[in-house]
Amino acid sequence: MFLRPSAPSPRQTRLWLAPYIAIGIFAVAMLIVTGLLQWREHDTARSALEGDMHWAERTIESRLHAHVDFLGELGREQEFKQLTYESFQVRASRYVREAPEILAIVWVDTEGKIEWVAPNESTVTFVGEQLAGSRLEALQEALRVRRESVSRDYPDVFQKPLHDIILPVQRGSADIGAFVAIQSLEILLRTSLPTLFTTRYSVSIVDSANREVYSNSSIKPTDKRISGAINLDFPNNRLGLNLVAYRGGGTWLQFVPAALIIVLTLIATITLIQLRRHSQSRADTEEKLRAAYAFRQAMSQSMITGLRAIDLEGRITFVNAAFCRMTGFDEAELVGIKPPYPYWPPEEFDRLESNIRMALSGQAPASGFEMRIMRKNGERFDVRLYFSPLIDTTDGQQIGWMASMNDITEPKRVRVELERAHERFTTVIDGLDSPVHVADVQTGEILFANRAFQNIFGFDAVGKNSAQVTAACRPANEWLHFDPATLSVEQLPCELFDGEIQHVLSGHWYHIHERAIRWVDGRTVRVQIAADITDRKHIEEVNLQQQKRLEQTSRLITMGEMASSLAHELNQPLSAIANYCAGCVKRMQSGNYRLDDLLGAMQKASEQAERAGKIIRRMRDMVKKGEPNRQPVSLADLVDETRAFADIEAQRTGTQIVVDLPEDLPRIVVDRIMIEQVLLNLVRNGIEAMADVPFERRRLTIAARPVDERMLEISVADLGHGLAEEDIERIFAPFYTTKPEGMGIGLAICRSIVEFHQGRLWVEPRREGGTLFHFTVPREEEDE
C-alpha cells in the first residue's frame, strides 16, 4: 500500500494557527465596539425618555391642579352666596374654552341632580340629569370626605374615556352640593403633550387593574425595551401613563454591523482555510507521488513474477529482481540488448525467435507463450510469458511491450501427474464390472459413465438424460430417501437409495447404491453404482428351495418320531366312537332306550370324530409342501394348535405346559405352519431336556410380550439340565446337536424361519436352571 504522508511539524501548525487567532481577535474586538456603541445609543434614548416622562408628569399634574383650583374658587363664592347663575355661566364657559380637555362644568345638589351646566351649548350633560353609577358613588364619597375627588373612567356616547373632577361645597357644616368638571382623557393628552412628544412615544393610560383606558395610537411599538410608566395619583382614581419609544430605524438595522463583521470574518476564515487546504493538498500530492514511485519500485522488485519491458524493436528497457533471479543474469547484463537474448537455449532458438516476432507484431495470444529457457548456469526450466502493450501516460502512445514471466516447471509437473492419475482412475473405473455413472440433479445430464455402463446402456450415453437412458433399471422417485433437488450443500454427501432392482429388458438383477455428492464444479450430482447380482439371486433361490426341502424333511422326521404317540392319541377317539356306536345299536335292538340318551351318545361320538379329524389335518398340514403364506394370525390360536401336538408328548412324560399370554396381544403377521413348526420344535426340545429331572420340576412355560411397535417376542422356558457355554455359541449351527440321536438341523431351520420373518432367535440360560429360548415375529400394524 502507499506510504502514509508525514504529519506536519508542530512549528508549522502554530504558524497556520496565527492568522486564525488574529482574525478571531479582530472579529471579537469589532463586535465589542459595536455592542458598546449600541449600548451607548440605548442609554442615551433611555435618558431622553426619563426626561420626557418627568416633563409630561409635571405638565399633566399642573393642568389638573389648575382645574381643581378653578373649581375651588367657584366653590368659595358659592359657599358665601356670591356666585350667581349668570356669573357662573360667564366664568365657567370662559374656562372651558381655555381648557379644551374640560368638556363641561356643572353644579349638582347633594342627591346628584344637575342644576347648572356651563356652557349652555354643551352636549355632554343636561340640566336635570341625575348622576348614576360610578359618578354618583364618586360624588357621595367626595361629600363624605369633604374634599376633591375623581370618579372612575366612563365612556361617552362616542366611547371616549371621561371622568369627573368633583369639588364638594359646604355652607357652615352642611353640604349644599358640588361643582363637577367633566374631563376628556384623550383631549387632556393631546393638549398637554406636544405633537413631537406623541410622534416619538406611544402613550397609553391604564387604570389600577393595568387595563388600558386610552392610547394615543393604534400602532404598537415592536420593541419595548425603551419604555417607562408614570403614576397619576388622582383622589379615588389611580391612573397610570405608559410611554414606549418608537424605534428610530428598522428592526434589522441594529444587527447590520454585527452581521457585516461576522460575514467578513467568515469570508477571511474560509479564504484562509482554502489557501491552507490548497497548500496542504500540494504537499500531500508531492508526498504521494514520492510514495507511489517508491511503492511501485518496491512492488516490482518484490514480486515473484518476472517483469520485462522491451521497446518496439525488442530492446530490453527494464527487468525486475524476480526476472534476474529466474534467469541468473544481472540487470546490467540484460538492459539494452536485443534478440537473441542470452537466456535462450540453442535448441529452442528458432521457436523463441518466432515468438518474439509474433509479440512485436501484436499477435501474441492472450493465453501467453509456454516456452523453455535457460539460466546463466545452463539449467533449463519452463515458463509462461504474457505480453501486453506498454502505453506512455503523457501522450497515450505505445512505447513498447510489457511481459510477465512465471515459472511453471513445478505446476507443469503437477499437471502431468494429475493427467496420469486421471488416466489411472479412468482405467480402474472402466475395469470395473459394475456400471458407474454420474448425472446432474437439475438437468439429469450424464456427466460421466464407465465402460461397463456404456456396454449396457450405449456408448453414446454421456450427455444424454439419465432418466431416459436408465429407465429400464432405475429406482422410482418415491423409493429415494431424499429428494436430491432439495438438498443443500451442508447435507452433502447423502445416501439416496440402496436396494435391488431387476432390469426390465434383460431380466438381470442389480444391487444399486446411489448417493448425492458435490461435483468438481460445485453442482449437486447423483452417483450410481450398480452391481450385477443375478448369479447371487439364482443361488439364493436354489438355497431357498433346499431350505424348504429341509424344512419339509424336518417336519416329516418330526411326524415320524411322533407317529407312535399319534397312533395312541388316535386310538382313543376311535375306540370311544366305536363304544358309543355299539351301545346305541344294542339299546335300539333291545327296544329299551330313550331318544335323549341316544342323541347324547351320538353327539359325544361326533366330538371324538372331530378330534380325530383335527389330529389328521394338523399332521397333513405339517407335512404338506407349499409356498410361505404370511397372514395376520392370533397368537393364542397358534399356541393352542401347537399345544395340541405337544400335549401328547407332555402327557407321556408327565410335563406340565403353562401358557402365559396377555389378553390384549396384537395379532402377528406370519406363515402359520412355519411358526407352528418353530414353536413345536422348541417345546419338544424343552420336554426332552426335562426327561431326567423330577416330575414336580417338569414345567414348560410359553409366554409372549410386545417389544416395540413392530415386533412381538415369544419365549419358551424349561427347567431342564440347561446348556453349556460352548453349546450356547454353537447351538444354531447346522448339524450340531447335543442329543445322541439328533440330526442337528432343527434349530438351524428354526432360525432360518424366524429370520425369514425379519425376526431373531436366541437362547440364554435361566438362573433357576434350564434354558430360555426367545424369538421375535412381526406384529400387525394399525394401518394393516
PDB file of C-alpha atoms in Angstrom, residues 285-460:
ATOM      1  CA  THR A 285       0.283  15.187  -3.650  1.00  0.00           C
ATOM      2  CA  GLU A 286       4.041  15.518  -3.803  1.00  0.00           C
ATOM      3  CA  GLU A 287       4.398  13.130  -0.872  1.00  0.00           C
ATOM      4  CA  LYS A 288       2.020  10.640  -2.504  1.00  0.00           C
ATOM      5  CA  LEU A 289       3.914  10.843  -5.750  1.00  0.00           C
ATOM      6  CA  ARG A 290       7.143  10.060  -3.944  1.00  0.00           C
ATOM      7  CA  ALA A 291       5.402   7.252  -2.009  1.00  0.00           C
ATOM      8  CA  ALA A 292       3.776   5.886  -5.176  1.00  0.00           C
ATOM      9  CA  TYR A 293       7.089   5.828  -7.008  1.00  0.00           C
ATOM     10  CA  ALA A 294       8.769   4.129  -4.058  1.00  0.00           C
ATOM     11  CA  PHE A 295       5.855   1.705  -3.768  1.00  0.00           C
ATOM     12  CA  ARG A 296       5.966   0.816  -7.457  1.00  0.00           C
ATOM     13  CA  GLN A 297       9.678   0.233  -7.236  1.00  0.00           C
ATOM     14  CA  ALA A 298       9.242  -1.914  -4.112  1.00  0.00           C
ATOM     15  CA  MET A 299       6.343  -3.804  -5.716  1.00  0.00           C
ATOM     16  CA  SER A 300       8.187  -4.545  -8.935  1.00  0.00           C
ATOM     17  CA  GLN A 301      11.281  -5.654  -7.028  1.00  0.00           C
ATOM     18  CA  SER A 302       9.301  -7.728  -4.516  1.00  0.00           C
ATOM     19  CA  MET A 303       7.122  -9.652  -6.985  1.00  0.00           C
ATOM     20  CA  ILE A 304       7.809 -13.319  -7.572  1.00  0.00           C
ATOM     21  CA  THR A 305       6.615 -12.813 -11.166  1.00  0.00           C
ATOM     22  CA  GLY A 306       9.375 -11.749 -13.532  1.00  0.00           C
ATOM     23  CA  LEU A 307       8.709  -8.458 -15.333  1.00  0.00           C
ATOM     24  CA  ARG A 308      10.475  -7.348 -18.512  1.00  0.00           C
ATOM     25  CA  ALA A 309       9.888  -4.272 -20.665  1.00  0.00           C
ATOM     26  CA  ILE A 310      11.090  -4.003 -24.287  1.00  0.00           C
ATOM     27  CA  ASP A 311      10.779  -1.213 -26.825  1.00  0.00           C
ATOM     28  CA  LEU A 312       9.148  -1.563 -30.211  1.00  0.00           C
ATOM     29  CA  GLU A 313      12.371  -3.060 -31.625  1.00  0.00           C
ATOM     30  CA  GLY A 314      12.666  -5.706 -28.889  1.00  0.00           C
ATOM     31  CA  ARG A 315      15.427  -3.980 -26.893  1.00  0.00           C
ATOM     32  CA  ILE A 316      15.157  -4.675 -23.154  1.00  0.00           C
ATOM     33  CA  THR A 317      14.497  -1.460 -21.210  1.00  0.00           C
ATOM     34  CA  PHE A 318      13.591  -2.820 -17.778  1.00  0.00           C
ATOM     35  CA  VAL A 319      13.792  -6.032 -15.749  1.00  0.00           C
ATOM     36  CA  ASN A 320      12.823  -6.552 -12.124  1.00  0.00           C
ATOM     37  CA  ALA A 321      14.644  -8.535  -9.460  1.00  0.00           C
ATOM     38  CA  ALA A 322      12.441 -11.641  -9.930  1.00  0.00           C
ATOM     39  CA  PHE A 323      13.341 -11.783 -13.638  1.00  0.00           C
ATOM     40  CA  CYS A 324      17.009 -11.566 -12.754  1.00  0.00           C
ATOM     41  CA  ARG A 325      16.647 -14.315 -10.133  1.00  0.00           C
ATOM     42  CA  MET A 326      14.892 -16.596 -12.620  1.00  0.00           C
ATOM     43  CA  THR A 327      17.464 -16.188 -15.393  1.00  0.00           C
ATOM     44  CA  GLY A 328      20.555 -15.751 -13.207  1.00  0.00           C
ATOM     45  CA  PHE A 329      21.645 -12.613 -15.153  1.00  0.00           C
ATOM     46  CA  ASP A 330      22.169  -9.182 -13.583  1.00  0.00           C
ATOM     47  CA  GLU A 331      20.130  -6.168 -14.652  1.00  0.00           C
ATOM     48  CA  ALA A 332      23.188  -4.580 -16.298  1.00  0.00           C
ATOM     49  CA  GLU A 333      23.702  -7.708 -18.398  1.00  0.00           C
ATOM     50  CA  LEU A 334      20.132  -7.609 -19.779  1.00  0.00           C
ATOM     51  CA  VAL A 335      19.119  -3.956 -20.184  1.00  0.00           C
ATOM     52  CA  GLY A 336      19.876  -2.569 -23.632  1.00  0.00           C
ATOM     53  CA  ILE A 337      20.297  -5.875 -25.513  1.00  0.00           C
ATOM     54  CA  LYS A 338      18.185  -7.012 -28.497  1.00  0.00           C
ATOM     55  CA  PRO A 339      17.204 -10.556 -29.567  1.00  0.00           C
ATOM     56  CA  PRO A 340      18.627 -13.130 -29.359  1.00  0.00           C
ATOM     57  CA  TYR A 341      18.659 -12.893 -25.574  1.00  0.00           C
ATOM     58  CA  PRO A 342      21.347 -14.673 -23.540  1.00  0.00           C
ATOM     59  CA  TYR A 343      18.786 -16.838 -21.708  1.00  0.00           C
ATOM     60  CA  TRP A 344      17.594 -18.509 -24.939  1.00  0.00           C
ATOM     61  CA  PRO A 345      18.682 -22.168 -25.177  1.00  0.00           C
ATOM     62  CA  PRO A 346      20.282 -23.036 -28.515  1.00  0.00           C
ATOM     63  CA  GLU A 347      17.844 -25.887 -29.143  1.00  0.00           C
ATOM     64  CA  GLU A 348      14.830 -23.519 -28.665  1.00  0.00           C
ATOM     65  CA  PHE A 349      16.300 -20.625 -30.679  1.00  0.00           C
ATOM     66  CA  ASP A 350      14.024 -20.870 -33.731  1.00  0.00           C
ATOM     67  CA  ARG A 351      10.854 -21.244 -31.663  1.00  0.00           C
ATOM     68  CA  LEU A 352      11.707 -18.355 -29.326  1.00  0.00           C
ATOM     69  CA  GLU A 353      12.612 -16.081 -32.244  1.00  0.00           C
ATOM     70  CA  SER A 354       9.221 -16.824 -33.833  1.00  0.00           C
ATOM     71  CA  ASN A 355       7.501 -15.996 -30.543  1.00  0.00           C
ATOM     72  CA  ILE A 356       9.251 -12.619 -30.176  1.00  0.00           C
ATOM     73  CA  ARG A 357       8.353 -11.689 -33.781  1.00  0.00           C
ATOM     74  CA  MET A 358       4.694 -12.501 -33.074  1.00  0.00           C
ATOM     75  CA  ALA A 359       4.791 -10.447 -29.886  1.00  0.00           C
ATOM     76  CA  LEU A 360       6.367  -7.379 -31.562  1.00  0.00           C
ATOM     77  CA  SER A 361       3.748  -7.539 -34.323  1.00  0.00           C
ATOM     78  CA  GLY A 362       0.934  -7.586 -31.743  1.00  0.00           C
ATOM     79  CA  GLN A 363      -0.145 -11.171 -32.476  1.00  0.00           C
ATOM     80  CA  ALA A 364       0.754 -12.667 -29.109  1.00  0.00           C
ATOM     81  CA  PRO A 365      -2.049 -14.965 -27.836  1.00  0.00           C
ATOM     82  CA  ALA A 366      -3.971 -13.903 -24.754  1.00  0.00           C
ATOM     83  CA  SER A 367      -3.017 -17.182 -23.060  1.00  0.00           C
ATOM     84  CA  GLY A 368       0.676 -16.299 -23.476  1.00  0.00           C
ATOM     85  CA  PHE A 369       3.626 -18.367 -24.709  1.00  0.00           C
ATOM     86  CA  GLU A 370       4.728 -21.535 -22.972  1.00  0.00           C
ATOM     87  CA  MET A 371       8.460 -21.874 -23.582  1.00  0.00           C
ATOM     88  CA  ARG A 372      11.677 -23.366 -22.228  1.00  0.00           C
ATOM     89  CA  ILE A 373      14.546 -21.027 -21.336  1.00  0.00           C
ATOM     90  CA  MET A 374      17.838 -21.473 -19.519  1.00  0.00           C
ATOM     91  CA  ARG A 375      19.559 -19.905 -16.567  1.00  0.00           C
ATOM     92  CA  LYS A 376      23.041 -18.447 -16.672  1.00  0.00           C
ATOM     93  CA  ASN A 377      24.415 -21.762 -15.395  1.00  0.00           C
ATOM     94  CA  GLY A 378      22.801 -23.637 -18.272  1.00  0.00           C
ATOM     95  CA  GLU A 379      19.851 -25.133 -16.318  1.00  0.00           C
ATOM     96  CA  ARG A 380      16.626 -25.360 -18.353  1.00  0.00           C
ATOM     97  CA  PHE A 381      13.198 -24.576 -16.935  1.00  0.00           C
ATOM     98  CA  ASP A 382       9.668 -23.983 -18.256  1.00  0.00           C
ATOM     99  CA  VAL A 383       7.969 -20.565 -18.144  1.00  0.00           C
ATOM    100  CA  ARG A 384       4.814 -18.898 -19.425  1.00  0.00           C
ATOM    101  CA  LEU A 385       5.236 -15.407 -20.875  1.00  0.00           C
ATOM    102  CA  TYR A 386       2.327 -12.913 -21.221  1.00  0.00           C
ATOM    103  CA  PHE A 387       2.614  -9.783 -23.397  1.00  0.00           C
ATOM    104  CA  SER A 388       0.702  -6.511 -23.082  1.00  0.00           C
ATOM    105  CA  PRO A 389       1.213  -3.068 -24.719  1.00  0.00           C
ATOM    106  CA  LEU A 390       3.251  -0.523 -22.743  1.00  0.00           C
ATOM    107  CA  ILE A 391       1.456   2.863 -23.049  1.00  0.00           C
ATOM    108  CA  ASP A 392       3.047   6.224 -22.236  1.00  0.00           C
ATOM    109  CA  THR A 393       0.719   8.149 -19.848  1.00  0.00           C
ATOM    110  CA  THR A 394       1.735  11.570 -21.176  1.00  0.00           C
ATOM    111  CA  ASP A 395       0.615  11.283 -24.796  1.00  0.00           C
ATOM    112  CA  GLY A 396      -1.119   7.845 -24.805  1.00  0.00           C
ATOM    113  CA  GLN A 397       1.300   6.393 -27.388  1.00  0.00           C
ATOM    114  CA  GLN A 398       2.635   2.851 -27.230  1.00  0.00           C
ATOM    115  CA  ILE A 399       6.334   2.840 -26.397  1.00  0.00           C
ATOM    116  CA  GLY A 400       6.914  -0.890 -26.162  1.00  0.00           C
ATOM    117  CA  TRP A 401       5.726  -4.177 -24.702  1.00  0.00           C
ATOM    118  CA  MET A 402       5.474  -5.352 -21.104  1.00  0.00           C
ATOM    119  CA  ALA A 403       5.992  -9.050 -20.435  1.00  0.00           C
ATOM    120  CA  SER A 404       5.319 -11.015 -17.244  1.00  0.00           C
ATOM    121  CA  MET A 405       7.040 -14.371 -16.819  1.00  0.00           C
ATOM    122  CA  ASN A 406       6.006 -17.159 -14.426  1.00  0.00           C
ATOM    123  CA  ASP A 407       7.994 -20.287 -13.647  1.00  0.00           C
ATOM    124  CA  ILE A 408       5.643 -23.200 -14.467  1.00  0.00           C
ATOM    125  CA  THR A 409       8.142 -26.036 -14.056  1.00  0.00           C
ATOM    126  CA  GLU A 410       6.527 -27.363 -10.894  1.00  0.00           C
ATOM    127  CA  PRO A 411       2.863 -26.674 -11.931  1.00  0.00           C
ATOM    128  CA  LYS A 412       3.580 -28.419 -15.241  1.00  0.00           C
ATOM    129  CA  ARG A 413       4.977 -31.425 -13.406  1.00  0.00           C
ATOM    130  CA  VAL A 414       1.918 -31.493 -11.142  1.00  0.00           C
ATOM    131  CA  ARG A 415      -0.398 -31.183 -14.144  1.00  0.00           C
ATOM    132  CA  VAL A 416       1.306 -34.124 -15.832  1.00  0.00           C
ATOM    133  CA  GLU A 417       0.968 -36.131 -12.640  1.00  0.00           C
ATOM    134  CA  LEU A 418      -2.722 -35.230 -12.419  1.00  0.00           C
ATOM    135  CA  GLU A 419      -3.284 -36.261 -16.009  1.00  0.00           C
ATOM    136  CA  ARG A 420      -1.597 -39.556 -15.327  1.00  0.00           C
ATOM    137  CA  ALA A 421      -3.612 -40.015 -12.126  1.00  0.00           C
ATOM    138  CA  HIS A 422      -6.789 -39.268 -14.074  1.00  0.00           C
ATOM    139  CA  GLU A 423      -5.813 -41.839 -16.667  1.00  0.00           C
ATOM    140  CA  ARG A 424      -5.182 -44.405 -13.925  1.00  0.00           C
ATOM    141  CA  PHE A 425      -8.526 -43.550 -12.277  1.00  0.00           C
ATOM    142  CA  THR A 426     -10.364 -43.839 -15.580  1.00  0.00           C
ATOM    143  CA  THR A 427      -8.623 -47.140 -16.282  1.00  0.00           C
ATOM    144  CA  VAL A 428      -9.645 -48.515 -12.875  1.00  0.00           C
ATOM    145  CA  ILE A 429     -13.268 -47.334 -13.200  1.00  0.00           C
ATOM    146  CA  ASP A 430     -13.503 -48.701 -16.741  1.00  0.00           C
ATOM    147  CA  GLY A 431     -12.074 -52.008 -15.477  1.00  0.00           C
ATOM    148  CA  LEU A 432     -14.962 -52.462 -13.031  1.00  0.00           C
ATOM    149  CA  ASP A 433     -17.719 -54.905 -13.924  1.00  0.00           C
ATOM    150  CA  SER A 434     -20.258 -52.690 -12.128  1.00  0.00           C
ATOM    151  CA  PRO A 435     -21.842 -49.884 -14.164  1.00  0.00           C
ATOM    152  CA  VAL A 436     -20.963 -46.448 -12.731  1.00  0.00           C
ATOM    153  CA  HIS A 437     -22.325 -43.097 -13.916  1.00  0.00           C
ATOM    154  CA  VAL A 438     -22.711 -39.514 -12.665  1.00  0.00           C
ATOM    155  CA  ALA A 439     -25.756 -37.371 -13.543  1.00  0.00           C
ATOM    156  CA  ASP A 440     -26.656 -33.742 -12.847  1.00  0.00           C
ATOM    157  CA  VAL A 441     -29.521 -33.440 -10.336  1.00  0.00           C
ATOM    158  CA  GLN A 442     -31.161 -30.441 -12.033  1.00  0.00           C
ATOM    159  CA  THR A 443     -30.889 -31.322 -15.738  1.00  0.00           C
ATOM    160  CA  GLY A 444     -30.411 -35.103 -15.490  1.00  0.00           C
ATOM    161  CA  GLU A 445     -27.465 -34.917 -17.926  1.00  0.00           C
ATOM    162  CA  ILE A 446     -24.990 -37.811 -17.656  1.00  0.00           C
ATOM    163  CA  LEU A 447     -21.603 -36.244 -16.895  1.00  0.00           C
ATOM    164  CA  PHE A 448     -19.522 -39.441 -16.619  1.00  0.00           C
ATOM    165  CA  ALA A 449     -20.044 -43.118 -17.370  1.00  0.00           C
ATOM    166  CA  ASN A 450     -17.592 -46.016 -17.246  1.00  0.00           C
ATOM    167  CA  ARG A 451     -17.227 -48.683 -19.897  1.00  0.00           C
ATOM    168  CA  ALA A 452     -19.490 -51.197 -18.127  1.00  0.00           C
ATOM    169  CA  PHE A 453     -22.298 -48.623 -18.060  1.00  0.00           C
ATOM    170  CA  GLN A 454     -21.794 -47.826 -21.741  1.00  0.00           C
ATOM    171  CA  ASN A 455     -21.821 -51.534 -22.615  1.00  0.00           C
ATOM    172  CA  ILE A 456     -25.274 -51.857 -21.036  1.00  0.00           C
ATOM    173  CA  PHE A 457     -26.921 -48.535 -21.933  1.00  0.00           C
ATOM    174  CA  GLY A 458     -24.981 -47.497 -25.046  1.00  0.00           C
ATOM    175  CA  PHE A 459     -21.630 -45.863 -25.804  1.00  0.00           C
ATOM    176  CA  ASP A 460     -23.323 -42.532 -26.562  1.00  0.00           C
TER     177      ASP A 460
END
